[in-house]
Short mmCIF file of C-alpha atoms in Angstrom, two decimals:
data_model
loop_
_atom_site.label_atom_id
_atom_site.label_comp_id
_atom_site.label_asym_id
_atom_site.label_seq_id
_atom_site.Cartn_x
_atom_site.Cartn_y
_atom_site.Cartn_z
CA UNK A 151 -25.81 -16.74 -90.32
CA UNK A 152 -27.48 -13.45 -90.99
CA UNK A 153 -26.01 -10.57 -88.52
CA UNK A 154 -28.70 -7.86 -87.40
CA UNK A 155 -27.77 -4.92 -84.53
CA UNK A 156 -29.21 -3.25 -81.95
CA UNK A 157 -28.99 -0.02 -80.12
CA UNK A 158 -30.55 2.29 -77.77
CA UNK A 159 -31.54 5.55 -80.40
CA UNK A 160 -31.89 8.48 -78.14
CA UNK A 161 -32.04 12.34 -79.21
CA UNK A 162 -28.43 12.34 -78.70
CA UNK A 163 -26.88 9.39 -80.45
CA UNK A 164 -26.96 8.46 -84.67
CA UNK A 165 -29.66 9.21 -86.51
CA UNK A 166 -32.03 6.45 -87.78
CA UNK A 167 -31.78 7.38 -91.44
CA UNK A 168 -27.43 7.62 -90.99
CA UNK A 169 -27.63 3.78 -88.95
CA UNK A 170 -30.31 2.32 -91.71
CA UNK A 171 -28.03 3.39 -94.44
CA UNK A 172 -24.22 2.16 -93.00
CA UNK A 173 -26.03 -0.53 -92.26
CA UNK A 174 -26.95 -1.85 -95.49
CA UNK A 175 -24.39 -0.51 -96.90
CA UNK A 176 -22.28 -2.94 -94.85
CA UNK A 177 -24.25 -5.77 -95.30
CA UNK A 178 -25.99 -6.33 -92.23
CA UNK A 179 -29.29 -7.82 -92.04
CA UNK A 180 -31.00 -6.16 -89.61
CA UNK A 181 -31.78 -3.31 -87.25
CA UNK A 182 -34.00 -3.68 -83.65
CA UNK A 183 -34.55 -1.07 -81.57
CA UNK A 184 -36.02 -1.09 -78.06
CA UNK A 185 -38.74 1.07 -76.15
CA UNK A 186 -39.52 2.80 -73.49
CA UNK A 187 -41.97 5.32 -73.14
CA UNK A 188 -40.76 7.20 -69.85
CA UNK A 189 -38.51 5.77 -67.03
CA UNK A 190 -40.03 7.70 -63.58
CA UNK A 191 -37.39 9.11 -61.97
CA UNK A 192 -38.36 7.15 -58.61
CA UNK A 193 -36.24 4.21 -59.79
CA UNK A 194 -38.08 1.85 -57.32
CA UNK A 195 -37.47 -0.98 -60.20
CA UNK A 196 -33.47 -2.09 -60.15
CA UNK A 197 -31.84 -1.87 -63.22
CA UNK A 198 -31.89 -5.03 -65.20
CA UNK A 199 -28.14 -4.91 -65.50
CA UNK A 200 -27.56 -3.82 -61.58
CA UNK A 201 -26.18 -0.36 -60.44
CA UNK A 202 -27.59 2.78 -61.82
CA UNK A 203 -29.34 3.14 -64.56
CA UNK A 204 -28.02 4.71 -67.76
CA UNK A 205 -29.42 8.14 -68.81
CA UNK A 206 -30.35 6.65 -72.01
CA UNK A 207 -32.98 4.61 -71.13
CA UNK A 208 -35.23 7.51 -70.33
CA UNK A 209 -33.92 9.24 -73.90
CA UNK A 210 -35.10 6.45 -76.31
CA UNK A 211 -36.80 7.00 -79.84
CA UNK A 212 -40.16 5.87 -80.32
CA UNK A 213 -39.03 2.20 -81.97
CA UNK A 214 -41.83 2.41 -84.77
CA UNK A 215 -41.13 6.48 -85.38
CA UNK A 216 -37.46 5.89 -86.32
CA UNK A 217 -38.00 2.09 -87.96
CA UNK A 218 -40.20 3.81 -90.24
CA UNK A 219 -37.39 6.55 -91.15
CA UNK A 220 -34.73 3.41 -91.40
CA UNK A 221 -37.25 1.20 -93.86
CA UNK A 222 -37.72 5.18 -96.04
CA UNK A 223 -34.06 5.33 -96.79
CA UNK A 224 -33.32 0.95 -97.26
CA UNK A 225 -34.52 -1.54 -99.57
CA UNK A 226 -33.04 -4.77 -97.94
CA UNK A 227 -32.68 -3.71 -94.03
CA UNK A 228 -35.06 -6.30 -92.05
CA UNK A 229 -36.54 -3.73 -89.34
CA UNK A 230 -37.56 -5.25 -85.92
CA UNK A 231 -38.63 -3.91 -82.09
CA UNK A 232 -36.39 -5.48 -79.45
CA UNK A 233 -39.05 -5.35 -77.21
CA UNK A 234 -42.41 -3.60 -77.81
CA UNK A 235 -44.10 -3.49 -74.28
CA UNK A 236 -47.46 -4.58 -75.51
CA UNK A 237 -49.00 -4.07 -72.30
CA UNK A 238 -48.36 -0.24 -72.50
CA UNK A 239 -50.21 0.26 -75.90
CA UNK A 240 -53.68 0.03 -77.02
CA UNK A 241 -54.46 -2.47 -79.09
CA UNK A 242 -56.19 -1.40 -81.69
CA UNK A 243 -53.82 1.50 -82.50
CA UNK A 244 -50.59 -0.90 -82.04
CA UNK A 245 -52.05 -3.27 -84.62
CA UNK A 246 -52.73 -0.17 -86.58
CA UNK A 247 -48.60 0.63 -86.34
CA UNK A 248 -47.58 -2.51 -86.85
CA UNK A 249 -49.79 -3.36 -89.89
CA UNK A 250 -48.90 0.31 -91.44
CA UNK A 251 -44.85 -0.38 -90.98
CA UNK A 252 -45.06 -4.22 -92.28
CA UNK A 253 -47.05 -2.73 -95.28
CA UNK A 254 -44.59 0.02 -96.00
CA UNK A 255 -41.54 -2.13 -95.84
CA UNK A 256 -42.83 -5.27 -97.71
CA UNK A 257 -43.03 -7.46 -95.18
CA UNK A 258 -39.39 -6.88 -93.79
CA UNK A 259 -40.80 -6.12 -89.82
CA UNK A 260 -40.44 -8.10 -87.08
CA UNK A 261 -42.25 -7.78 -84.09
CA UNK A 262 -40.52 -8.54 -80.63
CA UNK A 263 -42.42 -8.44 -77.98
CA UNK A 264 -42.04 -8.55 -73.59
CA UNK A 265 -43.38 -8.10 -70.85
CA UNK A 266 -40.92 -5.11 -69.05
CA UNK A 267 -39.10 -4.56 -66.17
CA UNK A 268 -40.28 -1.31 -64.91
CA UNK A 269 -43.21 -1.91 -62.63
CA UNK A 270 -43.92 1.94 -62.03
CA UNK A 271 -43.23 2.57 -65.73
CA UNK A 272 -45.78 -0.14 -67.07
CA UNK A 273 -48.36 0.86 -63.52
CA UNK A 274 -48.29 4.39 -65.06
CA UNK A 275 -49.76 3.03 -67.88
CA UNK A 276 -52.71 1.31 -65.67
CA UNK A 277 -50.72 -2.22 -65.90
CA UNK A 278 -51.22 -4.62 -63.45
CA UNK A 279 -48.22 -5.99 -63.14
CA UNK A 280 -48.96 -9.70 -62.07
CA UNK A 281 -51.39 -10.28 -64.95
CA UNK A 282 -49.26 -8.39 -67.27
CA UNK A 283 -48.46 -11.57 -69.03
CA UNK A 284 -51.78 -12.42 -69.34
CA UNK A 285 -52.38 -8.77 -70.47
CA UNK A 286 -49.76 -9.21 -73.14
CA UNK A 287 -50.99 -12.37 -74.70
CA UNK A 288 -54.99 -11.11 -74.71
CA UNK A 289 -53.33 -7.74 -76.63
CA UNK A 290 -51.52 -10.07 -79.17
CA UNK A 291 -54.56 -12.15 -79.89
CA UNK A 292 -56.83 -9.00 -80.43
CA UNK A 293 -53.75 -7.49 -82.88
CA UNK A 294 -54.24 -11.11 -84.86
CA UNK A 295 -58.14 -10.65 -85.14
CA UNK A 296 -57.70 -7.27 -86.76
CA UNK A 297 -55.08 -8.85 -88.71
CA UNK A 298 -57.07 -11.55 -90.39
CA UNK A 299 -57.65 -11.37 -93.92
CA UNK A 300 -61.85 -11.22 -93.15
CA UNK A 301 -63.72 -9.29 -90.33
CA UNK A 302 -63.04 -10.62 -87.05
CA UNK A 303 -64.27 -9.76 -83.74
CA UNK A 304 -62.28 -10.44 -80.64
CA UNK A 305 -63.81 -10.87 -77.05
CA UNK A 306 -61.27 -11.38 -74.02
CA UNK A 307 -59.99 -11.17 -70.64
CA UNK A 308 -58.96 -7.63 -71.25
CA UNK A 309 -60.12 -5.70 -74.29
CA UNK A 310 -62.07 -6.84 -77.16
CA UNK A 311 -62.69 -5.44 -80.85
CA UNK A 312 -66.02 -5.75 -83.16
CA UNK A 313 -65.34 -7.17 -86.60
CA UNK A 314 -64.01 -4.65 -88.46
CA UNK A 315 -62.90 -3.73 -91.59
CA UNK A 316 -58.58 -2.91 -90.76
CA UNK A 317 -56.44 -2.25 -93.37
CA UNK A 318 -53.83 -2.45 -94.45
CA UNK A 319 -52.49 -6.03 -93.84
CA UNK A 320 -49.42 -6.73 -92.47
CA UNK A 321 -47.78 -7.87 -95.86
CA UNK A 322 -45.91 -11.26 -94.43
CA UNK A 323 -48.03 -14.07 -95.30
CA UNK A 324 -49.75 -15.88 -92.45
CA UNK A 325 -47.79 -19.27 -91.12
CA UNK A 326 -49.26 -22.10 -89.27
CA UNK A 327 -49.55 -22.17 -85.52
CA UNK A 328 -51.56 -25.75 -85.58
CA UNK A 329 -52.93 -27.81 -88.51
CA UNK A 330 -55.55 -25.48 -89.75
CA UNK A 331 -54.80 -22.60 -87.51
CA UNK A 332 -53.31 -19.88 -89.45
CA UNK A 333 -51.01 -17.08 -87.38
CA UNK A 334 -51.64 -13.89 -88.71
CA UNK A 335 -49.30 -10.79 -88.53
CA UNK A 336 -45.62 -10.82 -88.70
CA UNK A 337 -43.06 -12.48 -87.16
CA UNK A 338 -43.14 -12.23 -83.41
CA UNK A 339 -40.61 -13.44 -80.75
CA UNK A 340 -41.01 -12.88 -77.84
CA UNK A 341 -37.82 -11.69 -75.50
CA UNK A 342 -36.85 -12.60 -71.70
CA UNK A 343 -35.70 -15.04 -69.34
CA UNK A 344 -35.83 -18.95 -70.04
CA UNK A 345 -38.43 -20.61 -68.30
CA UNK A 346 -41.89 -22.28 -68.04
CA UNK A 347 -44.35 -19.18 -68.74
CA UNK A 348 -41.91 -17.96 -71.26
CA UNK A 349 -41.60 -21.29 -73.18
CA UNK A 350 -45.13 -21.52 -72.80
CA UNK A 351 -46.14 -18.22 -74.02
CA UNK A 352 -43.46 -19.05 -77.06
CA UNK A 353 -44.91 -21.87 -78.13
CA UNK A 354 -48.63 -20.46 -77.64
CA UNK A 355 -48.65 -17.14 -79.60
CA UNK A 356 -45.06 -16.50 -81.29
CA UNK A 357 -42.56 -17.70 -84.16
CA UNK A 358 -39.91 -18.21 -81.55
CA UNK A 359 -37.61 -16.27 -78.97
CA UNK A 360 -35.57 -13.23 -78.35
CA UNK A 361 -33.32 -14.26 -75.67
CA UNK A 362 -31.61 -11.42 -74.70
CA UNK A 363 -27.57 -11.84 -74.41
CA UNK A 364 -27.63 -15.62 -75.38
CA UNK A 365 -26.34 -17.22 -72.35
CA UNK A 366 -27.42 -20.73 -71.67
CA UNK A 367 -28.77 -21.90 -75.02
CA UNK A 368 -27.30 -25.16 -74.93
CA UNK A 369 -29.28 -26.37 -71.77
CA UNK A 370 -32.50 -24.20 -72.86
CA UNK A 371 -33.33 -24.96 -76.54
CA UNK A 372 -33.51 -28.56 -75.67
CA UNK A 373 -36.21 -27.61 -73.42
CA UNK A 374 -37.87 -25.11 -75.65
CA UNK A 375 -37.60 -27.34 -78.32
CA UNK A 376 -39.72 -30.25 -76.32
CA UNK A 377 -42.12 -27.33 -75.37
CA UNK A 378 -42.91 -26.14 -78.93
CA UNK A 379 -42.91 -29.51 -80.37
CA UNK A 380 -45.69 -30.65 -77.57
CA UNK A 381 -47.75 -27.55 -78.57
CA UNK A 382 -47.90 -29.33 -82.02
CA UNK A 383 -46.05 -27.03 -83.71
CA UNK A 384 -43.42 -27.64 -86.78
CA UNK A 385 -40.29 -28.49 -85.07
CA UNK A 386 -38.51 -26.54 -88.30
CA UNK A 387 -40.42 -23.55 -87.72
CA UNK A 388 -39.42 -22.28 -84.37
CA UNK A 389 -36.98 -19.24 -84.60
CA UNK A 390 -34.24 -18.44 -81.74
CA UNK A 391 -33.16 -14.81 -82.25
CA UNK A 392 -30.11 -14.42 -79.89
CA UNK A 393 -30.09 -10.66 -79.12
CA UNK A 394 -27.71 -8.07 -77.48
CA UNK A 395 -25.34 -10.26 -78.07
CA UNK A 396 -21.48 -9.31 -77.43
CA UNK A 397 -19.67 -11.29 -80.41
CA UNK A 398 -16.84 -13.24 -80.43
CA UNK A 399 -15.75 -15.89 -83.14
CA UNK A 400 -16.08 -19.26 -81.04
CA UNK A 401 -19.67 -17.61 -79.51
CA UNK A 402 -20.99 -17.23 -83.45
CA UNK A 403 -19.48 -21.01 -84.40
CA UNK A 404 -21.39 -21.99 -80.95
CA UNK A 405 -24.47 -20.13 -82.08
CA UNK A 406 -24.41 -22.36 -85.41
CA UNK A 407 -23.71 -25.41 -83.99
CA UNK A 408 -27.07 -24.86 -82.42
CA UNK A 409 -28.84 -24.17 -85.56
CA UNK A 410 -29.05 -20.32 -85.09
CA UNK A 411 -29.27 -18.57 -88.29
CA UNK A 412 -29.91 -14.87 -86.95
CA UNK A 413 -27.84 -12.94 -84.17
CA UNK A 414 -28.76 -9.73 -83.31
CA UNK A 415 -25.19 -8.00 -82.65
CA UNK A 416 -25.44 -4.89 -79.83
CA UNK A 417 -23.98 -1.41 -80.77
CA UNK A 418 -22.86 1.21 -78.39
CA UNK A 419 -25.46 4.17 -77.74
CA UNK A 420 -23.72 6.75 -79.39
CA UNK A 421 -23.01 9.47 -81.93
CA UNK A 422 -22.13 8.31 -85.98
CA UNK A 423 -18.25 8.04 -85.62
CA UNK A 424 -18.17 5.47 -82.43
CA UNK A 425 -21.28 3.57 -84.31
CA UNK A 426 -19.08 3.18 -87.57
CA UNK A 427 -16.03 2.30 -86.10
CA UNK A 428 -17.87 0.12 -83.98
CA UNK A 429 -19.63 -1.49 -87.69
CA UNK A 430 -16.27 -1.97 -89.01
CA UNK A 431 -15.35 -4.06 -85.85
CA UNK A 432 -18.14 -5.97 -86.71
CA UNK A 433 -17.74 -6.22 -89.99
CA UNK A 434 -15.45 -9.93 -89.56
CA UNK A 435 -18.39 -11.78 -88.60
CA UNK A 436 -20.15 -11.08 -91.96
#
């Protein structure tokens, strides 16, 4: 089982470069970070883990800023985004980002994608907050035009692109999302809650899931699994990507059992010493 991290990177914690390098250095497999542009200080949304919300969350790096200083400084370090808010970027320029990182990395991004919790962050960015799933998949589908290996236009819902000449490519080679349908880009899972729209949207647009702490995979994969399969897609290709995950040994032999092969472990938002000591700690389930 490969074992990744992830951590909140504000202005006051470790520094990309420092994390990238103990990182490898250790072993680990990979590093996600998370996004938010701004967190308005209205606080109308509740925090997604209850009670106040940490000062960190409105302190965060820009994920593809400080991926791109982690993939400088490694050579092995898979690099991921645990979530881009797709419905708070252009397209155009995200595909840009995303094909620019993947490129300079060889191929080692992944792209995890969601659909928030902030409703007046995401409104400040003119989101409409019941379609933003519908937003996010349009978005995702325009990325994948621009993607392609030949000029492809995109007309939707919500935005739309001439064909165009983009470059460069993401590097990772496209995979199939139906018999003849190649899925351009790289890997995407997409994070949140199980459920219909989620499975759905999984099964529709993505390599597989981000669930986010890992609770109640033994009565949702089953589900997922049926969903995916009834898309028509290769029951061996779907990808479950527990993340934030609090580890334990039985949790990690559960987590096989399953057929998980990638955990993303969660690291403490802090300053070098408390993240190394906190690597070490993790350092068994290598």
């Amino acid at each position: 089982m490969r074992i990744a991290t992830t951590v909140i990177l504000t202005d006051r914690t470790v520094s990309p470069v420092r994390l990238a390098r103990a990182l490898e250095e250790r072993g680990f497999s990979g590093l996600y970070l998370p996004e938010h542009t701004h967190i308005p200080v209205s606080r109308v949304s509740p925090a997604p883990m209850g009670g106040e919300l940490p000062e960190m969350y409105g302190r965060t790096l820009d994920p593809f800023v400080a991926l791109a200083q982690a993939a400088a400084v490694t050579e092995r370090l898979h690099l991921g985004t645990g979530i881009t808010l797709v419905a708070q970027h252009d397209p155009i320029d995200l595909a840009k980002q995303i094909a620019t990182l993947d490129h300079l990395s060889g191929g080692r991004f992944t792209l995890g994608i969601g659909y928030g919790w902030n409703v007046e962050e995401a409104a400040d960015h003119g989101v409409e907050w019941r379609t933003r799933r519908e937003l996010v998949r349009d978005r995702m589908a325009l990325m994948r035009a621009l993607w392609a290996p030949e000029p492809t236009a995109y007309l939707g819902e919500f935005s739309s692109v001439q064909a165009s000449s983009a470059y460069p490519k993401p590097a990772q080679t496209p995979r199939e999302l139906a018999p003849g349908t190649p899925l351009h880009g790289p890997r995407t899972l997409i994070g949140g809650a199980a459920g219909p729209k989620l499975f759905a949207a999984v099964a529709d647009h993505a390599d597989g899931w981000l669930p986010i702490g890992g609770h109640g995979l033994t009565e949702s994969l089953p589900v997922l699994r049926q969903v995916w399969e009834a898309a028509g897609r290769d029951p061996k290709s779907l990808q479950v990507v527990p993340c934030s995950v609090q580890p334990n040994p039985g949790k990690l032999a559960h987590y096989a059992d399953l057929g998980i092969e990638e955990v993303v472990l969660q690291l403490p938002s802090a300053p070098e010493a408390e993240i190394l000591r906190t690597l070490d700690g993790f350092a068994q389930y290598l």
